[in-house]
mmCIF file of C-alpha atoms in Angstrom:
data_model
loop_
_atom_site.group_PDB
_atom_site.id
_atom_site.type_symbol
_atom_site.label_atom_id
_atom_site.label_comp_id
_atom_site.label_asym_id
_atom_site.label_seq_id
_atom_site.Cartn_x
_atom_site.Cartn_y
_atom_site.Cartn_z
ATOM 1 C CA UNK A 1 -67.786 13.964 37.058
ATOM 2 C CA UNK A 2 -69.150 14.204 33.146
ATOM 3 C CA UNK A 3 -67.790 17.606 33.147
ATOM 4 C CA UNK A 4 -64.421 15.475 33.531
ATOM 5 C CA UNK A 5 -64.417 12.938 32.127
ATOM 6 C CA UNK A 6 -65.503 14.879 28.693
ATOM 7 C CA UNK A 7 -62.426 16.980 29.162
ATOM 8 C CA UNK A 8 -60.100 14.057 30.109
ATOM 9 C CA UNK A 9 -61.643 12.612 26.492
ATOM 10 C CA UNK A 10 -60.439 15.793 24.723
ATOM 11 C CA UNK A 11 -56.974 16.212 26.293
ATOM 12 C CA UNK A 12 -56.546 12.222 25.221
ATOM 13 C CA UNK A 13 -58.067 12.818 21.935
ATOM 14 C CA UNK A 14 -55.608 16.483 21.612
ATOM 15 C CA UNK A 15 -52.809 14.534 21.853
ATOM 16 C CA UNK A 16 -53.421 11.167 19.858
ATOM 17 C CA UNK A 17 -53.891 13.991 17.083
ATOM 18 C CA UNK A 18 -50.901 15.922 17.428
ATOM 19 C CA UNK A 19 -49.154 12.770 17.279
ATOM 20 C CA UNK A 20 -50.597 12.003 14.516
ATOM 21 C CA UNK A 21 -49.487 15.244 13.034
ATOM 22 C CA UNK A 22 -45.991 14.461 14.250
ATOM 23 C CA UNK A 23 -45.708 11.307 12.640
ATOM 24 C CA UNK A 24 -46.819 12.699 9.488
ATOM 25 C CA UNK A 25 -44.645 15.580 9.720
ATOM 26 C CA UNK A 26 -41.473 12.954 10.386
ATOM 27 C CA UNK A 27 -42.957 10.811 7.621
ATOM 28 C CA UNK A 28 -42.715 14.289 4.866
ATOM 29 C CA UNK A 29 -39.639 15.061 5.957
ATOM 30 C CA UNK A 30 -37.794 11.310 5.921
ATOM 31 C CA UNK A 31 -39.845 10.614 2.399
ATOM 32 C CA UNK A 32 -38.167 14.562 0.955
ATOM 33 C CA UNK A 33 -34.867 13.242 2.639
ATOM 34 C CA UNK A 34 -34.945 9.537 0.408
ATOM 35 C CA UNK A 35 -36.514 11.549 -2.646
ATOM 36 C CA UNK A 36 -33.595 13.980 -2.218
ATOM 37 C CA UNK A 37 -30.666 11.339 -1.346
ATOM 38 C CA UNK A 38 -32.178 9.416 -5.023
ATOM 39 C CA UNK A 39 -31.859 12.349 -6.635
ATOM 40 C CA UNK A 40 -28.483 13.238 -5.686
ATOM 41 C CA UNK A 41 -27.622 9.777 -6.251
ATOM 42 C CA UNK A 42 -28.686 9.652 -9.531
ATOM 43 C CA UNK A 43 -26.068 12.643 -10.723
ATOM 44 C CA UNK A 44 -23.424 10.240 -9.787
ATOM 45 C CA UNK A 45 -23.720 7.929 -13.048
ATOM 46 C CA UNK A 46 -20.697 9.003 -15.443
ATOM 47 C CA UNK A 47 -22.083 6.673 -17.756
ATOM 48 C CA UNK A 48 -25.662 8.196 -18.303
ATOM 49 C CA UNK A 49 -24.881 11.662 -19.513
ATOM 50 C CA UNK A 50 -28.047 12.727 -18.384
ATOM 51 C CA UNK A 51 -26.492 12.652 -14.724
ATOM 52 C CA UNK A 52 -22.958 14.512 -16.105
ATOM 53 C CA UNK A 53 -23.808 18.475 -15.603
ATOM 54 C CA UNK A 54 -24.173 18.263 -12.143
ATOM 55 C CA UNK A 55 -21.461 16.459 -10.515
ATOM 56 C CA UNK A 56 -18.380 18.379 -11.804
ATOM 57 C CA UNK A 57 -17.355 22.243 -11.662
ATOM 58 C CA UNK A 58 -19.164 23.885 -14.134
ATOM 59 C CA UNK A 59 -16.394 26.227 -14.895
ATOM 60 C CA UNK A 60 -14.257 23.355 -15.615
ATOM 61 C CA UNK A 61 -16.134 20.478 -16.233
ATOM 62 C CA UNK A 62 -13.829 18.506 -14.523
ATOM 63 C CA UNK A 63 -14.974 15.831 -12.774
ATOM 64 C CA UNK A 64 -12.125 15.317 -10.082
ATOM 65 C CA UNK A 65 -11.283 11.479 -11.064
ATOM 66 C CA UNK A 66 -14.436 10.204 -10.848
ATOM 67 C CA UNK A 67 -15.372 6.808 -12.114
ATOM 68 C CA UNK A 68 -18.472 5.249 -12.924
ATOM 69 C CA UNK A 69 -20.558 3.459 -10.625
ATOM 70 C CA UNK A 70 -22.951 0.353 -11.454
ATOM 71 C CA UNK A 71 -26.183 0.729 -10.138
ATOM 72 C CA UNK A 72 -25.403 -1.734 -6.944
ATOM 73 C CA UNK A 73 -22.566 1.043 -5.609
ATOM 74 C CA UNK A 74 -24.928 3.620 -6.440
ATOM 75 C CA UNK A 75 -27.622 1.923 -3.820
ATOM 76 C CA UNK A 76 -24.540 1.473 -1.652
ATOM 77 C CA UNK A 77 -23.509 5.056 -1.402
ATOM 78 C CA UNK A 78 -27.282 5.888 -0.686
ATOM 79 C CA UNK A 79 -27.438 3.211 1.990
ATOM 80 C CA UNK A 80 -24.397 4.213 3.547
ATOM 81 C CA UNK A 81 -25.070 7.647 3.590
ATOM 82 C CA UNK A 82 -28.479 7.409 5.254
ATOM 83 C CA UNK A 83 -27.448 5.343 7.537
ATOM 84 C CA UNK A 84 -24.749 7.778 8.681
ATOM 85 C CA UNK A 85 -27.008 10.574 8.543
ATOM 86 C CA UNK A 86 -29.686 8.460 10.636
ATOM 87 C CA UNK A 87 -26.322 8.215 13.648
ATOM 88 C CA UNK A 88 -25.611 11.310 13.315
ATOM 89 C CA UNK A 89 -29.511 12.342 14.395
ATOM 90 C CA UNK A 90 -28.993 10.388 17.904
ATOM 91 C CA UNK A 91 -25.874 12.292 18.970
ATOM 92 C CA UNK A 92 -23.515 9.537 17.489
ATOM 93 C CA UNK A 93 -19.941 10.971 16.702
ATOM 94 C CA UNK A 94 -18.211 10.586 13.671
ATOM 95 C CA UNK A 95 -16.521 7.465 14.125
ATOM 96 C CA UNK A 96 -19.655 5.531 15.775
ATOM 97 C CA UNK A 97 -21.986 6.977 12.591
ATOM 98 C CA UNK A 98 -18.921 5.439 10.426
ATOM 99 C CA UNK A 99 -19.497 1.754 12.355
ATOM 100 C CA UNK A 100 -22.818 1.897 12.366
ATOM 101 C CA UNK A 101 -23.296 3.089 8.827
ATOM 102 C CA UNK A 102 -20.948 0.120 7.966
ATOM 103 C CA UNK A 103 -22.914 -2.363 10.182
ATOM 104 C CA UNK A 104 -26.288 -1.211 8.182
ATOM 105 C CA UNK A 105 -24.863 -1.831 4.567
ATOM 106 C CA UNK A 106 -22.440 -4.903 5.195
ATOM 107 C CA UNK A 107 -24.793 -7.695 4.966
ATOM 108 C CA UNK A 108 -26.838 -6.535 1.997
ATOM 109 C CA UNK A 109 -23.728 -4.945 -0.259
ATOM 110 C CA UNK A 110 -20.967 -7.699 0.638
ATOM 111 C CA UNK A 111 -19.974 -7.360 -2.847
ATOM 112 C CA UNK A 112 -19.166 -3.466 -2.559
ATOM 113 C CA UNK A 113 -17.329 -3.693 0.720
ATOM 114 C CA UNK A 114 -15.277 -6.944 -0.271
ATOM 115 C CA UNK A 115 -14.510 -6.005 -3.857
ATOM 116 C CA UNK A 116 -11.517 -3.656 -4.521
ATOM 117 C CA UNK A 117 -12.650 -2.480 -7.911
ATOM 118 C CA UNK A 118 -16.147 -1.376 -6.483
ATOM 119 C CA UNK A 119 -14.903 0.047 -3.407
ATOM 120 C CA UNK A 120 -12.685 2.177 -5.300
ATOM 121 C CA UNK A 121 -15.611 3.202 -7.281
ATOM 122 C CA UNK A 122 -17.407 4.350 -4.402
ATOM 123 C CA UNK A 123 -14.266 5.570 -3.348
ATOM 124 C CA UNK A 124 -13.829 7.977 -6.320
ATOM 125 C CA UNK A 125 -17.637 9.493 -5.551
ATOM 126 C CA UNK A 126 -16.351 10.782 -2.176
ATOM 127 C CA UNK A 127 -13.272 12.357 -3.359
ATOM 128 C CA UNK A 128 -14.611 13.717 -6.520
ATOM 129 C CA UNK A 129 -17.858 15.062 -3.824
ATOM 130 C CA UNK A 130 -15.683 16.535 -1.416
ATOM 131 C CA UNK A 131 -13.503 18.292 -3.791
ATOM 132 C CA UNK A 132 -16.836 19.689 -5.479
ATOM 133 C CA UNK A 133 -17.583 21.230 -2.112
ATOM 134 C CA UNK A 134 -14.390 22.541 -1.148
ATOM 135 C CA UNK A 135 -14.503 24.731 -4.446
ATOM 136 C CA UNK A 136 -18.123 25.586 -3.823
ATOM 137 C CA UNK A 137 -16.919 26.320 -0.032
ATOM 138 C CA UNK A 138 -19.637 24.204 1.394
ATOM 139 C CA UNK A 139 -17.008 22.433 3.607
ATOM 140 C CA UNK A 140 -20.023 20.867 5.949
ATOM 141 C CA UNK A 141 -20.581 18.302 3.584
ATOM 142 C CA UNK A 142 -16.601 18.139 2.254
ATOM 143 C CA UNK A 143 -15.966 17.119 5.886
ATOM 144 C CA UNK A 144 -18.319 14.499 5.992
ATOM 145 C CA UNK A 145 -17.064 13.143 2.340
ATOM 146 C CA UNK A 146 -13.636 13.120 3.887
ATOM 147 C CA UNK A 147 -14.618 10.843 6.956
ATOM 148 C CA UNK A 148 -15.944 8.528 4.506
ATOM 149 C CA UNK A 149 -13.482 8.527 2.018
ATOM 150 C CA UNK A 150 -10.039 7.924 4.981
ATOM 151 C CA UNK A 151 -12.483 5.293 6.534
ATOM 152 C CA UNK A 152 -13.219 3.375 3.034
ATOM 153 C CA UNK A 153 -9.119 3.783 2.762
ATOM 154 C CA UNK A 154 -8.474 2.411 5.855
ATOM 155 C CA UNK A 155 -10.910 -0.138 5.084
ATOM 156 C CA UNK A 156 -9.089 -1.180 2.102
ATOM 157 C CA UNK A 157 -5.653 -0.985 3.207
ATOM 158 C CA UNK A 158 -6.370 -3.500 6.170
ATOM 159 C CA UNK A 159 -8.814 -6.291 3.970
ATOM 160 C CA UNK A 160 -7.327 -5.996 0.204
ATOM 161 C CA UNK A 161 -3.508 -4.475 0.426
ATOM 162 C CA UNK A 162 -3.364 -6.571 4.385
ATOM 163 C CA UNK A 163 -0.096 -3.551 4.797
ATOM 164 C CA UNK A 164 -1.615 -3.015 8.105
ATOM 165 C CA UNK A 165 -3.865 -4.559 11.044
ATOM 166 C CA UNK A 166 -6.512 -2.681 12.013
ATOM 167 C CA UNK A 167 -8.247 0.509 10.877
ATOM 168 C CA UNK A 168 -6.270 4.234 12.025
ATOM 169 C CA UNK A 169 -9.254 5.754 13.827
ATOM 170 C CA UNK A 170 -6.977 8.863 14.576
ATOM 171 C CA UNK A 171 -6.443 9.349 10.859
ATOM 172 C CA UNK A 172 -10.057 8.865 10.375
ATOM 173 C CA UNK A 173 -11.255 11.337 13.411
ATOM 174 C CA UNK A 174 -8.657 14.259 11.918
ATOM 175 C CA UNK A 175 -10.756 14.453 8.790
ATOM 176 C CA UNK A 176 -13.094 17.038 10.717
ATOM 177 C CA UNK A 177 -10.586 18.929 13.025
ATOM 178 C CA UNK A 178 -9.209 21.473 9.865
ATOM 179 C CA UNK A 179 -9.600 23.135 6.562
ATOM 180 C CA UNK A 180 -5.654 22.889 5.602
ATOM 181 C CA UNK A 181 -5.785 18.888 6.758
ATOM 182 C CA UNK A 182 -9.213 18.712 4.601
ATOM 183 C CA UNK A 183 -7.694 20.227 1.513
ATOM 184 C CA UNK A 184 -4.959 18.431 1.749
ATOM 185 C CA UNK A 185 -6.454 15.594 1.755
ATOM 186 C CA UNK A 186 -8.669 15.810 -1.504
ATOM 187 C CA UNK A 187 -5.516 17.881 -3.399
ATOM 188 C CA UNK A 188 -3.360 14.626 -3.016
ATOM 189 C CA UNK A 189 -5.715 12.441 -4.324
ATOM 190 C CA UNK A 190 -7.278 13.749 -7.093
ATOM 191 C CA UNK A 191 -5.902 13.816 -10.406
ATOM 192 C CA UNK A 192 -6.665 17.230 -11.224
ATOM 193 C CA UNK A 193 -5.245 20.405 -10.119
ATOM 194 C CA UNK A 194 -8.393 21.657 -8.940
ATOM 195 C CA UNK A 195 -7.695 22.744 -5.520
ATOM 196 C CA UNK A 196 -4.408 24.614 -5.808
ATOM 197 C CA UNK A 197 -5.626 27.349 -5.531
ATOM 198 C CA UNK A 198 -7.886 26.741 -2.703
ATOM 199 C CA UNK A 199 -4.795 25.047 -1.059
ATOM 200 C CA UNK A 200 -3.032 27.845 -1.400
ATOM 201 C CA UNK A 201 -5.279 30.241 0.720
ATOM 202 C CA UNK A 202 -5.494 27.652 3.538
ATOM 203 C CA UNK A 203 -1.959 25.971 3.795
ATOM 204 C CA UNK A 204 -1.221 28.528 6.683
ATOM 205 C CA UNK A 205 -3.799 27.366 8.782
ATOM 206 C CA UNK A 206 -2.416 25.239 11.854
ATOM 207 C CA UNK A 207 -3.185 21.333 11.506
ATOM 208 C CA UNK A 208 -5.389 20.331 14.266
ATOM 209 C CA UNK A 209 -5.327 17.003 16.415
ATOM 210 C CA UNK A 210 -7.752 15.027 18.129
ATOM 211 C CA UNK A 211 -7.879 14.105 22.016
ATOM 212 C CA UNK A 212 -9.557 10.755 22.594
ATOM 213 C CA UNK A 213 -10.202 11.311 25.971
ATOM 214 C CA UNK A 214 -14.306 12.379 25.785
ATOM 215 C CA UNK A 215 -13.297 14.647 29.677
ATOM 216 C CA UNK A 216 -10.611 16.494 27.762
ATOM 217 C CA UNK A 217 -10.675 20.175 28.669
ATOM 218 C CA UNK A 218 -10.157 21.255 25.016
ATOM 219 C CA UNK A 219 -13.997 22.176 23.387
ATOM 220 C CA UNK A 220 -14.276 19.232 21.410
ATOM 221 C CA UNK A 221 -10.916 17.878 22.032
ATOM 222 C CA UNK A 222 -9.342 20.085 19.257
ATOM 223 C CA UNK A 223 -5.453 20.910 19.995
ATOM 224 C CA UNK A 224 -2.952 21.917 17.974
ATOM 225 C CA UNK A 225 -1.539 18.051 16.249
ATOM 226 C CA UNK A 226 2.020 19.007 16.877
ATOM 227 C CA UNK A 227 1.134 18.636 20.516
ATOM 228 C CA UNK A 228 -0.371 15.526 20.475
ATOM 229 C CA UNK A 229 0.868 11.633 20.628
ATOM 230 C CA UNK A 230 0.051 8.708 20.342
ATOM 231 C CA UNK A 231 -1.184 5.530 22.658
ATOM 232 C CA UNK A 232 2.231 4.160 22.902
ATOM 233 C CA UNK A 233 1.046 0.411 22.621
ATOM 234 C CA UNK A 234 -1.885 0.879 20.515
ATOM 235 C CA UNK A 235 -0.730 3.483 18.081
ATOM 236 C CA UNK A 236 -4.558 4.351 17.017
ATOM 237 C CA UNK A 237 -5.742 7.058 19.226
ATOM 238 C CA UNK A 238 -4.187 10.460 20.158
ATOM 239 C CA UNK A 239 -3.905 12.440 23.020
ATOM 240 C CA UNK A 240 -3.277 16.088 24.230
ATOM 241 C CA UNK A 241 -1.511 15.562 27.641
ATOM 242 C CA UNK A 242 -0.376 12.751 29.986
ATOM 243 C CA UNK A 243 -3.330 14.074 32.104
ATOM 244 C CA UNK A 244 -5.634 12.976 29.760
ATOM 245 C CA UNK A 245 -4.069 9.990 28.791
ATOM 246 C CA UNK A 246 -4.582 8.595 32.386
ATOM 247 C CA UNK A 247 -8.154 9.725 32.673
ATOM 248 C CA UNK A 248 -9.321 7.938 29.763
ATOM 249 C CA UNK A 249 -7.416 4.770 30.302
ATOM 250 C CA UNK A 250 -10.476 3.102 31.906
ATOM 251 C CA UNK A 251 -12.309 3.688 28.767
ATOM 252 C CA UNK A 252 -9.628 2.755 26.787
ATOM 253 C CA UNK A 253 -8.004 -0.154 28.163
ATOM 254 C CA UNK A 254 -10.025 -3.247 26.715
ATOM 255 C CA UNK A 255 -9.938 -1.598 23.450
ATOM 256 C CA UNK A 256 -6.038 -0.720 23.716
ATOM 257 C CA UNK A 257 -5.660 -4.657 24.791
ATOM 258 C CA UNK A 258 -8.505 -5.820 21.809
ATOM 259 C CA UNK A 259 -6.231 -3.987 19.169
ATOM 260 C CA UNK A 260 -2.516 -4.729 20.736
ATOM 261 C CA UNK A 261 -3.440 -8.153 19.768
ATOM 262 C CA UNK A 262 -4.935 -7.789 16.622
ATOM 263 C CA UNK A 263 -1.547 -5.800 15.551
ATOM 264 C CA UNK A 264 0.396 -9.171 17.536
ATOM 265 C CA UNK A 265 -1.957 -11.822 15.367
ATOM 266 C CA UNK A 266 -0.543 -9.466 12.258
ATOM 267 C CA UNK A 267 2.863 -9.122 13.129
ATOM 268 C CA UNK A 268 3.140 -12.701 13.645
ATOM 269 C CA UNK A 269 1.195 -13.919 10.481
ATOM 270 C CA UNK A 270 3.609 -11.743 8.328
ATOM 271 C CA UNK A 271 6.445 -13.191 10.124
ATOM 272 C CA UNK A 272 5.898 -16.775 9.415
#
C-alpha cells in the first residue's frame, strides 16, 4: 500500500510539473507574441521617423497612402489584432474573429470606432500593410489585412456615410477566397501604382465566391463567384446552388428575418 501510494504521489506530482512547464511555455510564447505585436506596432508611426524604414517598400519608399496614427489608434490596431488572432486560435472563422475582435476593442477605443478621421487612420495601416505583403508575396497576412480593412469599410459606410443598413458580410468573407479579388482590392485603393504589376500577373485568375451554407460540398465553400447568388431577401450572404440554399435556411432564417428588418427600419427612415 506505501509502495502505492508513493507512486500515486509521483504521477500527481509529474503532472502538476508539466503543467507547470506548460503554462510557462504558453506564458513565453503569448509575452514574444505582445513583445512582437509592440514592435510591429511601433513601425506604424509616420510621424516618428525612427518607425519610417520599415513600413514601406524599400525599393520605393513608398508608403502606399499611409497616414499617421496617434498613439490611441496605434493601441487600437494592437488590440484589435490580438484579439483576432486570439479567435482565430479557437477555430473561429473569419467573420466571427472580425465580431469578436470588434466586441474586445469597442468599449475601451469608442473614440476610434466612432470617429471617421481615426478610423480612416487605422484604415490606411491595413491597406498600406496588405499592399506591403502582396509585393513581398506574403499573401497570409495580406489576406488577413484585407478582412480587416472591407470590414472597417463596411463599418464606416453603415455608421458615418448611413448609404446602407447593415454590414455586407459576403463582401467581407470574399476577401480570403482569391489572389486576383485580393489585389484588386488594395490596387483600387491605394494611391500609388504599386501593384500593377503584381495585378498584372494575377488578373487571369478566376474570382472566387463564398457558400454560406457551413454543409456545402465545395472544400471550404469556394466556387467559382459567377456561379453564385445572393439571399434574395437578405442580400448579405451567397450561395452556390438552390440545394444549399435550402439546407442552410434553418441556420439562416432568424438572421435573414433580424437583417430584412434592419434594411425595412432603413428604407423607411430614408423615406420619411
Amino acid at each position: 500500500m506505501g509502495r502505492k501510494r508513493n507512486q500515486g504521489k509521483a504521477r500527481k506530482a509529474a503532472k502538476a510539473k508539466a503543467r507547470e512547464e506548460a503554462d510557462e511555455s504558453d506564458n513565453q510564447v503569448t509575452n514574444e507574441r505582445q513583445q512582437l505585436l509592440a514592435e510591429q506596432m511601433q513601425q506604424l508611426q509616420l510621424g516618428n521617423s525612427n518607425f519610417l524604414l520599415t513600413l514601406g517598400s524599400d525599393a520605393t519608399k513608398c508608403y502606399h497612402g499611409f497616414k499617421e496614427m496617434d498613439n490611441m489608434c496605434i493601441d487600437f490596431v494592437c488590440a484589435f489584432r490580438e484579439a483576432f488572432h486570439e479567435a482565430g486560435k479557437r477555430g473561429k472563422s473569419t467573420l466571427s474573429c472580425l465580431i469578436e475582435a470588434k466586441n474586445a476593442t469597442m468599449d475601451k477605443f469608442a473614440d476610434v470606432w466612432y470617429d471617421p478621421a481615426n478610423m480612416e487612420s487605422v484604415l490606411s495601416y491595413y491597406l498600406s500593410s496588405g499592399t506591403k505583403s502582396i509585393i513581398e508575396d506574403n499573401y497570409g497576412y495580406a489576406h488577413e489585412c484585407a478582412a480587416c480593412a472591407r470590414y472597417m469599410e463596411q463599418w464606416a459606410v453603415v455608421e458615418f456615410h448611413q448609404t446602407q443598413a447593415i454590414i455586407n458580410w459576403s463582401k467581407v468573407e470574399a476577401m480570403s477566397a482569391d489572389v486576383h479579388t485580393l489585389v484588386k482590392f488594395f490596387r483600387k485603393r491605394i494611391p500609388c501604382r504599386c501593384l500593377d504589376k503584381k495585378y498584372g500577373e494575377v488578373k487571369t485568375i478566376t474570382k472566387i465566391g463564398v457558400c454560406f451554407n457551413r454543409q456545402c460540398p465545395y472544400r471550404r465553400g469556394r466556387v467559382e463567384r459567377s456561379k453564385t447568388f445572393y439571399c434574395s431577401r437578405c442580400r448579405n450572404v451567397t450561395y452556390c446552388s438552390r440545394a444549399c440554399q435550402k439546407a442552410d435556411w434553418t441556420t439562416h432564417k432568424q438572421e435573414c428575418n433580424d437583417f430584412v428588418a434592419v434594411i425595412a427600419k432603413f428604407e423607411a427612415k430614408k423615406q420619411s
